[in-house]
Amino acid sequence: MAGDTEVGAGRFPTMERRLTPRGQQRRDEIVAFATVRFAENGFHPTSVAEIVGGLGVGKGVFYWYFASKDELLAEILRTALRSLRTAQAEAVAGELDPLRRIELAIRAALRWSEQHRHLVTLIQFASTDDRFAPLVSLGEAVAVRDATAQVAEAVSSGRVRDADPEFVAHAVLGVTTHIAREFIHKRGRPADDVADATVAFVLDGLLAGAISPVG
Amino acid sequence: MAGDTEVGAGRFPTMERRLTPRGQQRRDEIVAFATVRFAENGFHPTSVAEIVGGLGVGKGVFYWYFASKDELLAEILRTALRSLRTAQAEAVAGELDPLRRIELAIRAALRWSEQHRHLVTLIQFASTDDRFAPLVSLGEAVAVRDATAQVAEAVSSGRVRDADPEFVAHAVLGVTTHIAREFIHKRGRPADDVADATVAFVLDGLLAGAISPVG
Amino acid sequence: MAGDTEVGAGRFPTMERRLTPRGQQRRDEIVAFATVRFAENGFHPTSVAEIVGGLGVGKGVFYWYFASKDELLAEILRTALRSLRTAQAEAVAGELDPLRRIELAIRAALRWSEQHRHLVTLIQFASTDDRFAPLVSLGEAVAVRDATAQVAEAVSSGRVRDADPEFVAHAVLGVTTHIAREFIHKRGRPADDVADATVAFVLDGLLAGAISPVG
Amino acid sequence: MAGDTEVGAGRFPTMERRLTPRGQQRRDEIVAFATVRFAENGFHPTSVAEIVGGLGVGKGVFYWYFASKDELLAEILRTALRSLRTAQAEAVAGELDPLRRIELAIRAALRWSEQHRHLVTLIQFASTDDRFAPLVSLGEAVAVRDATAQVAEAVSSGRVRDADPEFVAHAVLGVTTHIAREFIHKRGRPADDVADATVAFVLDGLLAGAISPVG
DNA sequence: AATGAATGAGAGTTCATTCAT
DNA sequence: GATGAATGAACTCTCATTCAT
């Protein structure tokens, strides 16, 4: 994963402040609390007053740690995408087979989604807002780039049908994110079960393994 | 498409008002203008003042035709989802083969997305907002129900591998919507080209038709 | 006074809004009330809440008529400077003798200062704030330009000692504004009496007419 | 300069604190930095956070040395006015001729203005704010009182035309301060050149030394 | 049907000041 | 002496909505 630069570096510059352990803890509290509220209530409808009120602190505290409400969301997104990326990187570490890497990445994404449903909701919202969408795109781009490379390799070795690797990578991303929301979040299915079905769909589509051949 | 009831009937009650042709035109203007602004600027950041200002009318006009800003969005969504549904229904009309019906529905969805990118953006946003998400879910539910039925039929006739039809239907929906945004909206690819690749992915997954068998 | 263009046209664009007579009246009320408060309390210490509270109207009213608090001050300044300019222009109208024109302009300025002490205070404050100083400079520039021309003419006809006309014009401006504040505003002396002494000082300085010649 | 009492003793009581040399230096740094920021940015718009941030110290430092932001400005003003007064006193020391004393005081004021433009700006601002204006008035009063005495003496000896000495003193003050801002600060002219013209204007007005007598 | 005017709660943000460490 | 953290009132400004005309 060479060239993996920090995303969204230009916009929403992180507030650089020397923090004591107590300060760092406060900051984390704010992030955690805001993440839940943003996800459950929506970003715009959740006010700064609500956040600091919920934490029982003064308004100034918020602006001591974050330059703005936007910047807080940007930070949440950056952290979330980095976490997802890390989870996937760890899952595929050591695996050389491209198809297995894709499978492991899907499983990792679904497991991550199961554990971070609020972040998934926030990422989805962010991708609909012009100010935050680039952050999400950049975050996704890393995963897509990796998946694209695996597919390309599998295609060239003949183990995957001839298809545009980038297109296929996005198709996999689309399946995975939608399935996570629909089956893991809405219906509470276990990530691992959902992953089996997702991997099957991604590898075989509708037809492969069907009893009677297509007309 | 039996059982197709009007979605979201309870909430956001449509303002029933007898409108003159001139009045209907005004109303349509508002809907059209607001759709674009909501999609480009975001729903929350777009104010009613901006909408009426952009149309050069007074604020009263807005509230003459719509009970609230929320209700306007609800109406846009309802109309949009109905339009998509209609496009798909027309596309599959007369076709009896379940796999062909699915293919045609995908193609119709992509073509519709190409022509209504603002609505696609709005639908995506709406699904992240608790107040509007049910509307979207209900709208999607119709398409999913139909696709589920087709898949079930195809599975029972052995033409599709044994899989949970509803899961597969959602997988198809996930692929289609993500691909529409990524390739049609962001990159401006023609819907028909994208549709070919999408259908291939949905039917064959990664493996089918590969040269060398999987290890 | 050819070339007399509207000052400060670029910054602080006036909010163009069609106003009903009632609206115009409201707007004027705000201007009048704010002028007094700004002058007595200071611009920064006077809040918008104080203004609307004092008028017994809602906060929105302020922003219906003015884009911002800054813009309101800019408008007050523009109006004030235009009023002063007009008063001076009317005072010198028809007079051809350059020295008499200067005298009449001084008298007009002092009389105007007597009647608009709040505006004088505001102009002085504005000239200390980078955002508003250009407005004041531009306003003054008109008067200075005119005075400079009169002085130049008087110098060339030998009726005024050889001096840099622009410098002298500013010197006259400096005397007049300071004297207005010190004697008319602080001590409440009548403008006309003060004007006599001011004119005498400007024309004669300390020495002219002294009994014994300077050493 | 008998009767020269410390001005503004009642308000803004100076924080009496025994300071180490290091402490005194810190304090001076704050004064110097704040003076520039107050002058360039405005007093109200410049926050304490900005000042301590610019010096790279914590907020506590500020409040260790100054009771409040207002008190800091008061101190800056007091120091500035004392400095100006001292400069003038030194300039006229030993000179007995009243007209020469006035001339020397003007020259000293202009030279001081050239070297302390930020302070000049601050003094001007302070005189527009009710809380600080008395400080400035008191500071000016000293100079005016002295000038008034000189003028009175010159008038009684017949070397200056019969005029209200206090009025004339203020007229001189008005010319001098305005000219300093306009020609020294804005246009960067050398103080000594400007002083020549200022003294000429003050002594001769427009007319003295003109070629042809006034009509 | 439509307008301009008004509302006022509430938004995000700032800031002088205080305080525990 | 000095820090980072915290306070919370006050600030400017926005906005969905209502209403008299």
PDB file of C-alpha atoms in Angstrom, chain D residues 71-157:
ATOM      1  CA  GLU D  71      -6.304  47.968  32.291  1.00  0.00           C
ATOM      2  CA  LEU D  72      -3.634  47.050  29.786  1.00  0.00           C
ATOM      3  CA  LEU D  73      -4.903  49.610  27.352  1.00  0.00           C
ATOM      4  CA  ALA D  74      -5.132  52.176  30.116  1.00  0.00           C
ATOM      5  CA  GLU D  75      -1.542  51.515  30.984  1.00  0.00           C
ATOM      6  CA  ILE D  76      -0.435  51.777  27.392  1.00  0.00           C
ATOM      7  CA  LEU D  77      -2.204  55.097  27.117  1.00  0.00           C
ATOM      8  CA  ARG D  78      -0.819  56.434  30.354  1.00  0.00           C
ATOM      9  CA  THR D  79       2.689  55.487  29.368  1.00  0.00           C
ATOM     10  CA  ALA D  80       2.262  56.909  25.898  1.00  0.00           C
ATOM     11  CA  LEU D  81       0.923  60.217  27.057  1.00  0.00           C
ATOM     12  CA  ARG D  82       3.617  60.506  29.668  1.00  0.00           C
ATOM     13  CA  SER D  83       6.230  59.784  27.036  1.00  0.00           C
ATOM     14  CA  LEU D  84       4.852  62.455  24.733  1.00  0.00           C
ATOM     15  CA  ARG D  85       4.709  64.920  27.557  1.00  0.00           C
ATOM     16  CA  THR D  86       8.269  64.173  28.498  1.00  0.00           C
ATOM     17  CA  ALA D  87       9.446  64.601  24.939  1.00  0.00           C
ATOM     18  CA  GLN D  88       7.797  67.972  24.750  1.00  0.00           C
ATOM     19  CA  ALA D  89       9.084  69.043  28.127  1.00  0.00           C
ATOM     20  CA  GLU D  90      12.605  68.168  27.128  1.00  0.00           C
ATOM     21  CA  ALA D  91      12.237  69.961  23.838  1.00  0.00           C
ATOM     22  CA  VAL D  92      11.203  73.245  25.372  1.00  0.00           C
ATOM     23  CA  ALA D  93      13.460  73.025  28.404  1.00  0.00           C
ATOM     24  CA  GLY D  94      15.494  76.174  28.792  1.00  0.00           C
ATOM     25  CA  GLU D  95      13.595  78.085  26.139  1.00  0.00           C
ATOM     26  CA  LEU D  96      11.936  81.179  27.511  1.00  0.00           C
ATOM     27  CA  ASP D  97      10.379  82.766  24.469  1.00  0.00           C
ATOM     28  CA  PRO D  98       6.707  81.701  24.360  1.00  0.00           C
ATOM     29  CA  LEU D  99       6.446  81.476  20.586  1.00  0.00           C
ATOM     30  CA  ARG D 100       9.600  79.427  20.373  1.00  0.00           C
ATOM     31  CA  ARG D 101       8.271  77.155  23.082  1.00  0.00           C
ATOM     32  CA  ILE D 102       5.142  76.544  21.048  1.00  0.00           C
ATOM     33  CA  GLU D 103       7.166  75.883  17.951  1.00  0.00           C
ATOM     34  CA  LEU D 104       9.419  73.463  19.782  1.00  0.00           C
ATOM     35  CA  ALA D 105       6.461  71.683  21.285  1.00  0.00           C
ATOM     36  CA  ILE D 106       4.926  71.208  17.854  1.00  0.00           C
ATOM     37  CA  ARG D 107       8.168  69.883  16.471  1.00  0.00           C
ATOM     38  CA  ALA D 108       8.550  67.523  19.385  1.00  0.00           C
ATOM     39  CA  ALA D 109       5.002  66.252  18.986  1.00  0.00           C
ATOM     40  CA  LEU D 110       5.506  65.535  15.308  1.00  0.00           C
ATOM     41  CA  ARG D 111       8.797  63.801  15.882  1.00  0.00           C
ATOM     42  CA  TRP D 112       7.230  61.730  18.628  1.00  0.00           C
ATOM     43  CA  SER D 113       4.309  60.852  16.331  1.00  0.00           C
ATOM     44  CA  GLU D 114       6.726  59.706  13.698  1.00  0.00           C
ATOM     45  CA  GLN D 115       8.366  57.333  16.136  1.00  0.00           C
ATOM     46  CA  HIS D 116       5.197  56.077  17.784  1.00  0.00           C
ATOM     47  CA  ARG D 117       2.607  55.726  15.102  1.00  0.00           C
ATOM     48  CA  HIS D 118       0.927  52.819  16.826  1.00  0.00           C
ATOM     49  CA  LEU D 119       0.512  54.843  19.959  1.00  0.00           C
ATOM     50  CA  VAL D 120      -0.934  57.718  17.983  1.00  0.00           C
ATOM     51  CA  THR D 121      -3.494  55.374  16.488  1.00  0.00           C
ATOM     52  CA  LEU D 122      -4.357  54.024  19.914  1.00  0.00           C
ATOM     53  CA  ILE D 123      -4.717  57.465  21.436  1.00  0.00           C
ATOM     54  CA  GLN D 124      -7.065  58.437  18.685  1.00  0.00           C
ATOM     55  CA  PHE D 125      -9.148  55.320  19.195  1.00  0.00           C
ATOM     56  CA  ALA D 126      -9.173  55.764  22.953  1.00  0.00           C
ATOM     57  CA  SER D 127     -10.586  59.224  22.610  1.00  0.00           C
ATOM     58  CA  THR D 128     -13.658  57.719  20.919  1.00  0.00           C
ATOM     59  CA  ASP D 129     -14.384  55.300  23.735  1.00  0.00           C
ATOM     60  CA  ASP D 130     -16.113  56.678  26.795  1.00  0.00           C
ATOM     61  CA  ARG D 131     -14.111  54.461  29.104  1.00  0.00           C
ATOM     62  CA  PHE D 132     -10.761  55.716  27.891  1.00  0.00           C
ATOM     63  CA  ALA D 133     -11.474  59.199  26.597  1.00  0.00           C
ATOM     64  CA  PRO D 134     -10.948  60.805  30.017  1.00  0.00           C
ATOM     65  CA  LEU D 135      -7.446  59.421  30.089  1.00  0.00           C
ATOM     66  CA  VAL D 136      -6.673  61.043  26.772  1.00  0.00           C
ATOM     67  CA  SER D 137      -8.305  64.294  27.734  1.00  0.00           C
ATOM     68  CA  LEU D 138      -6.281  64.456  30.871  1.00  0.00           C
ATOM     69  CA  GLY D 139      -3.138  63.743  28.941  1.00  0.00           C
ATOM     70  CA  GLU D 140      -3.896  66.396  26.380  1.00  0.00           C
ATOM     71  CA  ALA D 141      -4.906  68.814  29.068  1.00  0.00           C
ATOM     72  CA  VAL D 142      -1.348  69.066  30.270  1.00  0.00           C
ATOM     73  CA  ALA D 143      -0.034  70.062  26.886  1.00  0.00           C
ATOM     74  CA  VAL D 144      -2.939  72.392  26.286  1.00  0.00           C
ATOM     75  CA  ARG D 145      -2.497  74.067  29.649  1.00  0.00           C
ATOM     76  CA  ASP D 146       1.127  74.742  28.907  1.00  0.00           C
ATOM     77  CA  ALA D 147       0.436  76.000  25.401  1.00  0.00           C
ATOM     78  CA  THR D 148      -2.379  78.163  26.710  1.00  0.00           C
ATOM     79  CA  ALA D 149      -0.031  79.782  29.166  1.00  0.00           C
ATOM     80  CA  GLN D 150       2.515  80.522  26.478  1.00  0.00           C
ATOM     81  CA  VAL D 151      -0.076  82.003  24.191  1.00  0.00           C
ATOM     82  CA  ALA D 152      -1.517  84.109  26.974  1.00  0.00           C
ATOM     83  CA  GLU D 153       1.910  85.484  27.710  1.00  0.00           C
ATOM     84  CA  ALA D 154       2.565  86.229  24.066  1.00  0.00           C
ATOM     85  CA  VAL D 155      -0.792  87.914  23.674  1.00  0.00           C
ATOM     86  CA  SER D 156      -0.277  90.103  26.682  1.00  0.00           C
ATOM     87  CA  SER D 157       3.109  91.149  25.390  1.00  0.00           C
TER      88      SER D 157
END
